Amino acid sequence: MGMKTKIALGAVVGIAVIGALSANAGDGDGGAKSGDRTSASAGEKQDGAGADGTKTDGAKADGGKTDGVSEAKPAEDKAAEKASQAEQFKAFVQKNGTPKEKDAVSHVTKVQGADEQNDILDAADVYTDFTGGIMGSGTGPAKLIASAFADWKDSENGLVTIYDADGELLGNGQF
């Protein structure tokens, strides 16, 4: 292959990669709220007011501004949003888990990566206070924690990894 052919092939591959990245990036706003779109959906009126009386620019149809949080949302949902991911996970398991899952999840100290999902490759990390790594006593409860996590979060292609207090792998599972 000649030098000119290699350069041309490299340019074509580069353009294809840039095109693929820009297609996946959307309009570049990084997850704009539904109120920031330029066209009205079926539930919105043509004057820019939605079916619930809010305009697409964040203002209510009667002229009052909204704070970005739905007024109809219960106070307990607002409190759950402010809780850490580990606290949210523990609360879910306390409400819906089996006794063995509740016992295993009581050892969870930190959860990372559970808040934003894109169903392409979702990865969450759960840290516990178990010790001993994969040969320690935490491998059995790690499977219960992974199972409870799969009940809490759902993804097309998610992987949750459970770590001990020293950051050593205890187990993983799909969610």
mmCIF file with all atom_site columns, N, CA and C in Angstrom, residues 28-77:
data_model
loop_
_atom_site.group_PDB
_atom_site.id
_atom_site.type_symbol
_atom_site.label_atom_id
_atom_site.label_alt_id
_atom_site.label_comp_id
_atom_site.label_asym_id
_atom_site.label_entity_id
_atom_site.label_seq_id
_atom_site.pdbx_PDB_ins_code
_atom_site.Cartn_x
_atom_site.Cartn_y
_atom_site.Cartn_z
_atom_site.occupancy
_atom_site.B_iso_or_equiv
_atom_site.pdbx_formal_charge
_atom_site.auth_seq_id
_atom_site.auth_comp_id
_atom_site.auth_asym_id
_atom_site.auth_atom_id
_atom_site.pdbx_PDB_model_num
ATOM 1   N N  . GLY A 1 28 ? -25.366 17.631 22.020 1.00 0.00 ? 28 GLY A N  1
ATOM 2   C CA . GLY A 1 28 ? -24.263 18.131 22.812 1.00 0.00 ? 28 GLY A CA 1
ATOM 3   C C  . GLY A 1 28 ? -24.653 18.815 24.101 1.00 0.00 ? 28 GLY A C  1
ATOM 4   N N  . ASP A 1 29 ? -25.930 18.764 24.491 1.00 0.00 ? 29 ASP A N  1
ATOM 5   C CA . ASP A 1 29 ? -26.331 19.439 25.720 1.00 0.00 ? 29 ASP A CA 1
ATOM 6   C C  . ASP A 1 29 ? -26.133 18.560 26.939 1.00 0.00 ? 29 ASP A C  1
ATOM 7   N N  . GLY A 1 30 ? -25.709 17.302 26.763 1.00 0.00 ? 30 GLY A N  1
ATOM 8   C CA . GLY A 1 30 ? -25.391 16.442 27.890 1.00 0.00 ? 30 GLY A CA 1
ATOM 9   C C  . GLY A 1 30 ? -26.593 16.050 28.725 1.00 0.00 ? 30 GLY A C  1
ATOM 10  N N  . GLY A 1 31 ? -27.707 15.771 28.136 1.00 0.00 ? 31 GLY A N  1
ATOM 11  C CA . GLY A 1 31 ? -28.877 15.327 28.891 1.00 0.00 ? 31 GLY A CA 1
ATOM 12  C C  . GLY A 1 31 ? -29.788 16.480 29.270 1.00 0.00 ? 31 GLY A C  1
ATOM 13  N N  . ALA A 1 32 ? -30.198 17.236 28.305 1.00 0.00 ? 32 ALA A N  1
ATOM 14  C CA . ALA A 1 32 ? -31.067 18.383 28.577 1.00 0.00 ? 32 ALA A CA 1
ATOM 15  C C  . ALA A 1 32 ? -32.403 17.916 29.113 1.00 0.00 ? 32 ALA A C  1
ATOM 16  N N  . LYS A 1 33 ? -32.996 18.747 29.922 1.00 0.00 ? 33 LYS A N  1
ATOM 17  C CA . LYS A 1 33 ? -34.313 18.430 30.456 1.00 0.00 ? 33 LYS A CA 1
ATOM 18  C C  . LYS A 1 33 ? -35.333 18.484 29.330 1.00 0.00 ? 33 LYS A C  1
ATOM 19  N N  . SER A 1 34 ? -36.435 17.801 29.534 1.00 0.00 ? 34 SER A N  1
ATOM 20  C CA . SER A 1 34 ? -37.453 17.772 28.488 1.00 0.00 ? 34 SER A CA 1
ATOM 21  C C  . SER A 1 34 ? -38.009 19.158 28.228 1.00 0.00 ? 34 SER A C  1
ATOM 22  N N  . GLY A 1 35 ? -37.888 20.066 29.167 1.00 0.00 ? 35 GLY A N  1
ATOM 23  C CA . GLY A 1 35 ? -38.385 21.423 28.983 1.00 0.00 ? 35 GLY A CA 1
ATOM 24  C C  . GLY A 1 35 ? -37.494 22.253 28.077 1.00 0.00 ? 35 GLY A C  1
ATOM 25  N N  . ASP A 1 36 ? -36.301 21.768 27.723 1.00 0.00 ? 36 ASP A N  1
ATOM 26  C CA . ASP A 1 36 ? -35.379 22.517 26.890 1.00 0.00 ? 36 ASP A CA 1
ATOM 27  C C  . ASP A 1 36 ? -35.500 22.173 25.410 1.00 0.00 ? 36 ASP A C  1
ATOM 28  N N  . ARG A 1 37 ? -36.407 21.313 25.029 1.00 0.00 ? 37 ARG A N  1
ATOM 29  C CA . ARG A 1 37 ? -36.495 20.920 23.631 1.00 0.00 ? 37 ARG A CA 1
ATOM 30  C C  . ARG A 1 37 ? -37.142 22.019 22.797 1.00 0.00 ? 37 ARG A C  1
ATOM 31  N N  . THR A 1 38 ? -36.924 21.917 21.495 1.00 0.00 ? 38 THR A N  1
ATOM 32  C CA . THR A 1 38 ? -37.414 22.969 20.624 1.00 0.00 ? 38 THR A CA 1
ATOM 33  C C  . THR A 1 38 ? -38.779 22.672 20.039 1.00 0.00 ? 38 THR A C  1
ATOM 34  N N  . SER A 1 39 ? -39.207 21.419 20.024 1.00 0.00 ? 39 SER A N  1
ATOM 35  C CA . SER A 1 39 ? -40.525 21.110 19.473 1.00 0.00 ? 39 SER A CA 1
ATOM 36  C C  . SER A 1 39 ? -41.439 20.612 20.585 1.00 0.00 ? 39 SER A C  1
ATOM 37  N N  . ALA A 1 40 ? -42.726 20.800 20.414 1.00 0.00 ? 40 ALA A N  1
ATOM 38  C CA . ALA A 1 40 ? -43.705 20.401 21.416 1.00 0.00 ? 40 ALA A CA 1
ATOM 39  C C  . ALA A 1 40 ? -44.078 18.945 21.209 1.00 0.00 ? 40 ALA A C  1
ATOM 40  N N  . SER A 1 41 ? -44.222 18.218 22.302 1.00 0.00 ? 41 SER A N  1
ATOM 41  C CA . SER A 1 41 ? -44.659 16.833 22.196 1.00 0.00 ? 41 SER A CA 1
ATOM 42  C C  . SER A 1 41 ? -46.180 16.789 22.153 1.00 0.00 ? 41 SER A C  1
ATOM 43  N N  . ALA A 1 42 ? -46.722 15.578 22.076 1.00 0.00 ? 42 ALA A N  1
ATOM 44  C CA . ALA A 1 42 ? -48.164 15.430 21.952 1.00 0.00 ? 42 ALA A CA 1
ATOM 45  C C  . ALA A 1 42 ? -48.905 15.960 23.170 1.00 0.00 ? 42 ALA A C  1
ATOM 46  N N  . GLY A 1 43 ? -48.280 15.924 24.363 1.00 0.00 ? 43 GLY A N  1
ATOM 47  C CA . GLY A 1 43 ? -48.944 16.372 25.573 1.00 0.00 ? 43 GLY A CA 1
ATOM 48  C C  . GLY A 1 43 ? -48.830 17.861 25.808 1.00 0.00 ? 43 GLY A C  1
ATOM 49  N N  . GLU A 1 44 ? -48.193 18.604 24.896 1.00 0.00 ? 44 GLU A N  1
ATOM 50  C CA . GLU A 1 44 ? -48.016 20.028 25.089 1.00 0.00 ? 44 GLU A CA 1
ATOM 51  C C  . GLU A 1 44 ? -48.855 20.830 24.115 1.00 0.00 ? 44 GLU A C  1
ATOM 52  N N  . LYS A 1 45 ? -49.252 21.994 24.551 1.00 0.00 ? 45 LYS A N  1
ATOM 53  C CA . LYS A 1 45 ? -50.025 22.881 23.696 1.00 0.00 ? 45 LYS A CA 1
ATOM 54  C C  . LYS A 1 45 ? -49.089 23.627 22.767 1.00 0.00 ? 45 LYS A C  1
ATOM 55  N N  . GLN A 1 46 ? -49.588 24.170 21.710 1.00 0.00 ? 46 GLN A N  1
ATOM 56  C CA . GLN A 1 46 ? -48.776 24.878 20.737 1.00 0.00 ? 46 GLN A CA 1
ATOM 57  C C  . GLN A 1 46 ? -48.180 26.167 21.283 1.00 0.00 ? 46 GLN A C  1
ATOM 58  N N  . ASP A 1 47 ? -48.779 26.765 22.320 1.00 0.00 ? 47 ASP A N  1
ATOM 59  C CA . ASP A 1 47 ? -48.256 28.021 22.857 1.00 0.00 ? 47 ASP A CA 1
ATOM 60  C C  . ASP A 1 47 ? -47.069 27.807 23.780 1.00 0.00 ? 47 ASP A C  1
ATOM 61  N N  . GLY A 1 48 ? -46.593 26.561 23.909 1.00 0.00 ? 48 GLY A N  1
ATOM 62  C CA . GLY A 1 48 ? -45.435 26.282 24.739 1.00 0.00 ? 48 GLY A CA 1
ATOM 63  C C  . GLY A 1 48 ? -45.803 25.821 26.129 1.00 0.00 ? 48 GLY A C  1
ATOM 64  N N  . ALA A 1 49 ? -47.069 25.764 26.461 1.00 0.00 ? 49 ALA A N  1
ATOM 65  C CA . ALA A 1 49 ? -47.468 25.305 27.778 1.00 0.00 ? 49 ALA A CA 1
ATOM 66  C C  . ALA A 1 49 ? -47.775 23.822 27.703 1.00 0.00 ? 49 ALA A C  1
ATOM 67  N N  . GLY A 1 50 ? -47.292 23.085 28.676 1.00 0.00 ? 50 GLY A N  1
ATOM 68  C CA . GLY A 1 50 ? -47.521 21.652 28.710 1.00 0.00 ? 50 GLY A CA 1
ATOM 69  C C  . GLY A 1 50 ? -48.888 21.337 29.265 1.00 0.00 ? 50 GLY A C  1
ATOM 70  N N  . ALA A 1 51 ? -49.208 20.056 29.301 1.00 0.00 ? 51 ALA A N  1
ATOM 71  C CA . ALA A 1 51 ? -50.506 19.621 29.785 1.00 0.00 ? 51 ALA A CA 1
ATOM 72  C C  . ALA A 1 51 ? -50.664 19.913 31.274 1.00 0.00 ? 51 ALA A C  1
ATOM 73  N N  . ASP A 1 52 ? -49.532 20.020 32.012 1.00 0.00 ? 52 ASP A N  1
ATOM 74  C CA . ASP A 1 52 ? -49.626 20.305 33.434 1.00 0.00 ? 52 ASP A CA 1
ATOM 75  C C  . ASP A 1 52 ? -49.577 21.793 33.745 1.00 0.00 ? 52 ASP A C  1
ATOM 76  N N  . GLY A 1 53 ? -49.575 22.646 32.736 1.00 0.00 ? 53 GLY A N  1
ATOM 77  C CA . GLY A 1 53 ? -49.614 24.076 32.946 1.00 0.00 ? 53 GLY A CA 1
ATOM 78  C C  . GLY A 1 53 ? -48.242 24.723 32.997 1.00 0.00 ? 53 GLY A C  1
ATOM 79  N N  . THR A 1 54 ? -47.166 23.965 32.719 1.00 0.00 ? 54 THR A N  1
ATOM 80  C CA . THR A 1 54 ? -45.839 24.566 32.729 1.00 0.00 ? 54 THR A CA 1
ATOM 81  C C  . THR A 1 54 ? -45.398 24.845 31.310 1.00 0.00 ? 54 THR A C  1
ATOM 82  N N  . LYS A 1 55 ? -44.728 25.966 31.149 1.00 0.00 ? 55 LYS A N  1
ATOM 83  C CA . LYS A 1 55 ? -44.170 26.287 29.840 1.00 0.00 ? 55 LYS A CA 1
ATOM 84  C C  . LYS A 1 55 ? -42.867 25.535 29.669 1.00 0.00 ? 55 LYS A C  1
ATOM 85  N N  . THR A 1 56 ? -42.415 25.388 28.423 1.00 0.00 ? 56 THR A N  1
ATOM 86  C CA . THR A 1 56 ? -41.191 24.660 28.168 1.00 0.00 ? 56 THR A CA 1
ATOM 87  C C  . THR A 1 56 ? -39.961 25.425 28.617 1.00 0.00 ? 56 THR A C  1
ATOM 88  N N  . ASP A 1 57 ? -40.045 26.704 28.917 1.00 0.00 ? 57 ASP A N  1
ATOM 89  C CA . ASP A 1 57 ? -38.885 27.468 29.365 1.00 0.00 ? 57 ASP A CA 1
ATOM 90  C C  . ASP A 1 57 ? -38.758 27.460 30.883 1.00 0.00 ? 57 ASP A C  1
ATOM 91  N N  . GLY A 1 58 ? -39.544 26.672 31.600 1.00 0.00 ? 58 GLY A N  1
ATOM 92  C CA . GLY A 1 58 ? -39.451 26.581 33.046 1.00 0.00 ? 58 GLY A CA 1
ATOM 93  C C  . GLY A 1 58 ? -40.415 27.497 33.761 1.00 0.00 ? 58 GLY A C  1
ATOM 94  N N  . ALA A 1 59 ? -41.221 28.256 33.044 1.00 0.00 ? 59 ALA A N  1
ATOM 95  C CA . ALA A 1 59 ? -42.189 29.152 33.671 1.00 0.00 ? 59 ALA A CA 1
ATOM 96  C C  . ALA A 1 59 ? -43.559 28.520 33.610 1.00 0.00 ? 59 ALA A C  1
ATOM 97  N N  . LYS A 1 60 ? -44.357 28.793 34.613 1.00 0.00 ? 60 LYS A N  1
ATOM 98  C CA . LYS A 1 60 ? -45.723 28.281 34.592 1.00 0.00 ? 60 LYS A CA 1
ATOM 99  C C  . LYS A 1 60 ? -46.548 29.080 33.601 1.00 0.00 ? 60 LYS A C  1
ATOM 100 N N  . ALA A 1 61 ? -47.623 28.484 33.122 1.00 0.00 ? 61 ALA A N  1
ATOM 101 C CA . ALA A 1 61 ? -48.475 29.156 32.150 1.00 0.00 ? 61 ALA A CA 1
ATOM 102 C C  . ALA A 1 61 ? -49.119 30.405 32.747 1.00 0.00 ? 61 ALA A C  1
ATOM 103 N N  . ASP A 1 62 ? -49.298 30.433 34.082 1.00 0.00 ? 62 ASP A N  1
ATOM 104 C CA . ASP A 1 62 ? -49.919 31.599 34.695 1.00 0.00 ? 62 ASP A CA 1
ATOM 105 C C  . ASP A 1 62 ? -48.896 32.687 35.027 1.00 0.00 ? 62 ASP A C  1
ATOM 106 N N  . GLY A 1 63 ? -47.631 32.500 34.636 1.00 0.00 ? 63 GLY A N  1
ATOM 107 C CA . GLY A 1 63 ? -46.620 33.525 34.811 1.00 0.00 ? 63 GLY A CA 1
ATOM 108 C C  . GLY A 1 63 ? -45.643 33.243 35.932 1.00 0.00 ? 63 GLY A C  1
ATOM 109 N N  . GLY A 1 64 ? -45.932 32.318 36.828 1.00 0.00 ? 64 GLY A N  1
ATOM 110 C CA . GLY A 1 64 ? -45.029 32.014 37.934 1.00 0.00 ? 64 GLY A CA 1
ATOM 111 C C  . GLY A 1 64 ? -43.902 31.101 37.477 1.00 0.00 ? 64 GLY A C  1
ATOM 112 N N  . LYS A 1 65 ? -42.753 31.231 38.096 1.00 0.00 ? 65 LYS A N  1
ATOM 113 C CA . LYS A 1 65 ? -41.608 30.392 37.748 1.00 0.00 ? 65 LYS A CA 1
ATOM 114 C C  . LYS A 1 65 ? -41.660 29.094 38.554 1.00 0.00 ? 65 LYS A C  1
ATOM 115 N N  . THR A 1 66 ? -41.161 28.018 37.955 1.00 0.00 ? 66 THR A N  1
ATOM 116 C CA . THR A 1 66 ? -41.037 26.763 38.667 1.00 0.00 ? 66 THR A CA 1
ATOM 117 C C  . THR A 1 66 ? -39.599 26.633 39.130 1.00 0.00 ? 66 THR A C  1
ATOM 118 N N  . ASP A 1 67 ? -39.368 25.817 40.143 1.00 0.00 ? 67 ASP A N  1
ATOM 119 C CA . ASP A 1 67 ? -38.018 25.644 40.658 1.00 0.00 ? 67 ASP A CA 1
ATOM 120 C C  . ASP A 1 67 ? -37.345 24.412 40.057 1.00 0.00 ? 67 ASP A C  1
ATOM 121 N N  . GLY A 1 68 ? -37.905 23.814 39.035 1.00 0.00 ? 68 GLY A N  1
ATOM 122 C CA . GLY A 1 68 ? -37.327 22.647 38.392 1.00 0.00 ? 68 GLY A CA 1
ATOM 123 C C  . GLY A 1 68 ? -37.754 21.336 39.037 1.00 0.00 ? 68 GLY A C  1
ATOM 124 N N  . VAL A 1 69 ? -38.436 21.383 40.174 1.00 0.00 ? 69 VAL A N  1
ATOM 125 C CA . VAL A 1 69 ? -38.915 20.197 40.848 1.00 0.00 ? 69 VAL A CA 1
ATOM 126 C C  . VAL A 1 69 ? -40.430 20.206 40.778 1.00 0.00 ? 69 VAL A C  1
ATOM 127 N N  . SER A 1 70 ? -40.999 19.061 40.438 1.00 0.00 ? 70 SER A N  1
ATOM 128 C CA . SER A 1 70 ? -42.448 18.974 40.329 1.00 0.00 ? 70 SER A CA 1
ATOM 129 C C  . SER A 1 70 ? -43.092 19.244 41.679 1.00 0.00 ? 70 SER A C  1
ATOM 130 N N  . GLU A 1 71 ? -44.113 20.104 41.690 1.00 0.00 ? 71 GLU A N  1
ATOM 131 C CA . GLU A 1 71 ? -44.794 20.431 42.934 1.00 0.00 ? 71 GLU A CA 1
ATOM 132 C C  . GLU A 1 71 ? -45.616 19.260 43.442 1.00 0.00 ? 71 GLU A C  1
ATOM 133 N N  . ALA A 1 72 ? -45.978 18.317 42.583 1.00 0.00 ? 72 ALA A N  1
ATOM 134 C CA . ALA A 1 72 ? -46.797 17.191 42.972 1.00 0.00 ? 72 ALA A CA 1
ATOM 135 C C  . ALA A 1 72 ? -45.967 16.063 43.585 1.00 0.00 ? 72 ALA A C  1
ATOM 136 N N  . LYS A 1 73 ? -44.645 16.193 43.590 1.00 0.00 ? 73 LYS A N  1
ATOM 137 C CA . LYS A 1 73 ? -43.775 15.143 44.102 1.00 0.00 ? 73 LYS A CA 1
ATOM 138 C C  . LYS A 1 73 ? -43.857 15.121 45.632 1.00 0.00 ? 73 LYS A C  1
ATOM 139 N N  . PRO A 1 74 ? -44.090 13.963 46.211 1.00 0.00 ? 74 PRO A N  1
ATOM 140 C CA . PRO A 1 74 ? -44.189 13.881 47.667 1.00 0.00 ? 74 PRO A CA 1
ATOM 141 C C  . PRO A 1 74 ? -42.867 14.232 48.348 1.00 0.00 ? 74 PRO A C  1
ATOM 142 N N  . ALA A 1 75 ? -42.951 14.650 49.595 1.00 0.00 ? 75 ALA A N  1
ATOM 143 C CA . ALA A 1 75 ? -41.764 15.049 50.350 1.00 0.00 ? 75 ALA A CA 1
ATOM 144 C C  . ALA A 1 75 ? -40.810 13.879 50.539 1.00 0.00 ? 75 ALA A C  1
ATOM 145 N N  . GLU A 1 76 ? -41.328 12.665 50.638 1.00 0.00 ? 76 GLU A N  1
ATOM 146 C CA . GLU A 1 76 ? -40.451 11.509 50.838 1.00 0.00 ? 76 GLU A CA 1
ATOM 147 C C  . GLU A 1 76 ? -39.589 11.251 49.607 1.00 0.00 ? 76 GLU A C  1
ATOM 148 N N  . ASP A 1 77 ? -40.096 11.534 48.404 1.00 0.00 ? 77 ASP A N  1
ATOM 149 C CA . ASP A 1 77 ? -39.292 11.380 47.202 1.00 0.00 ? 77 ASP A CA 1
ATOM 150 C C  . ASP A 1 77 ? -38.165 12.402 47.175 1.00 0.00 ? 77 ASP A C  1
#
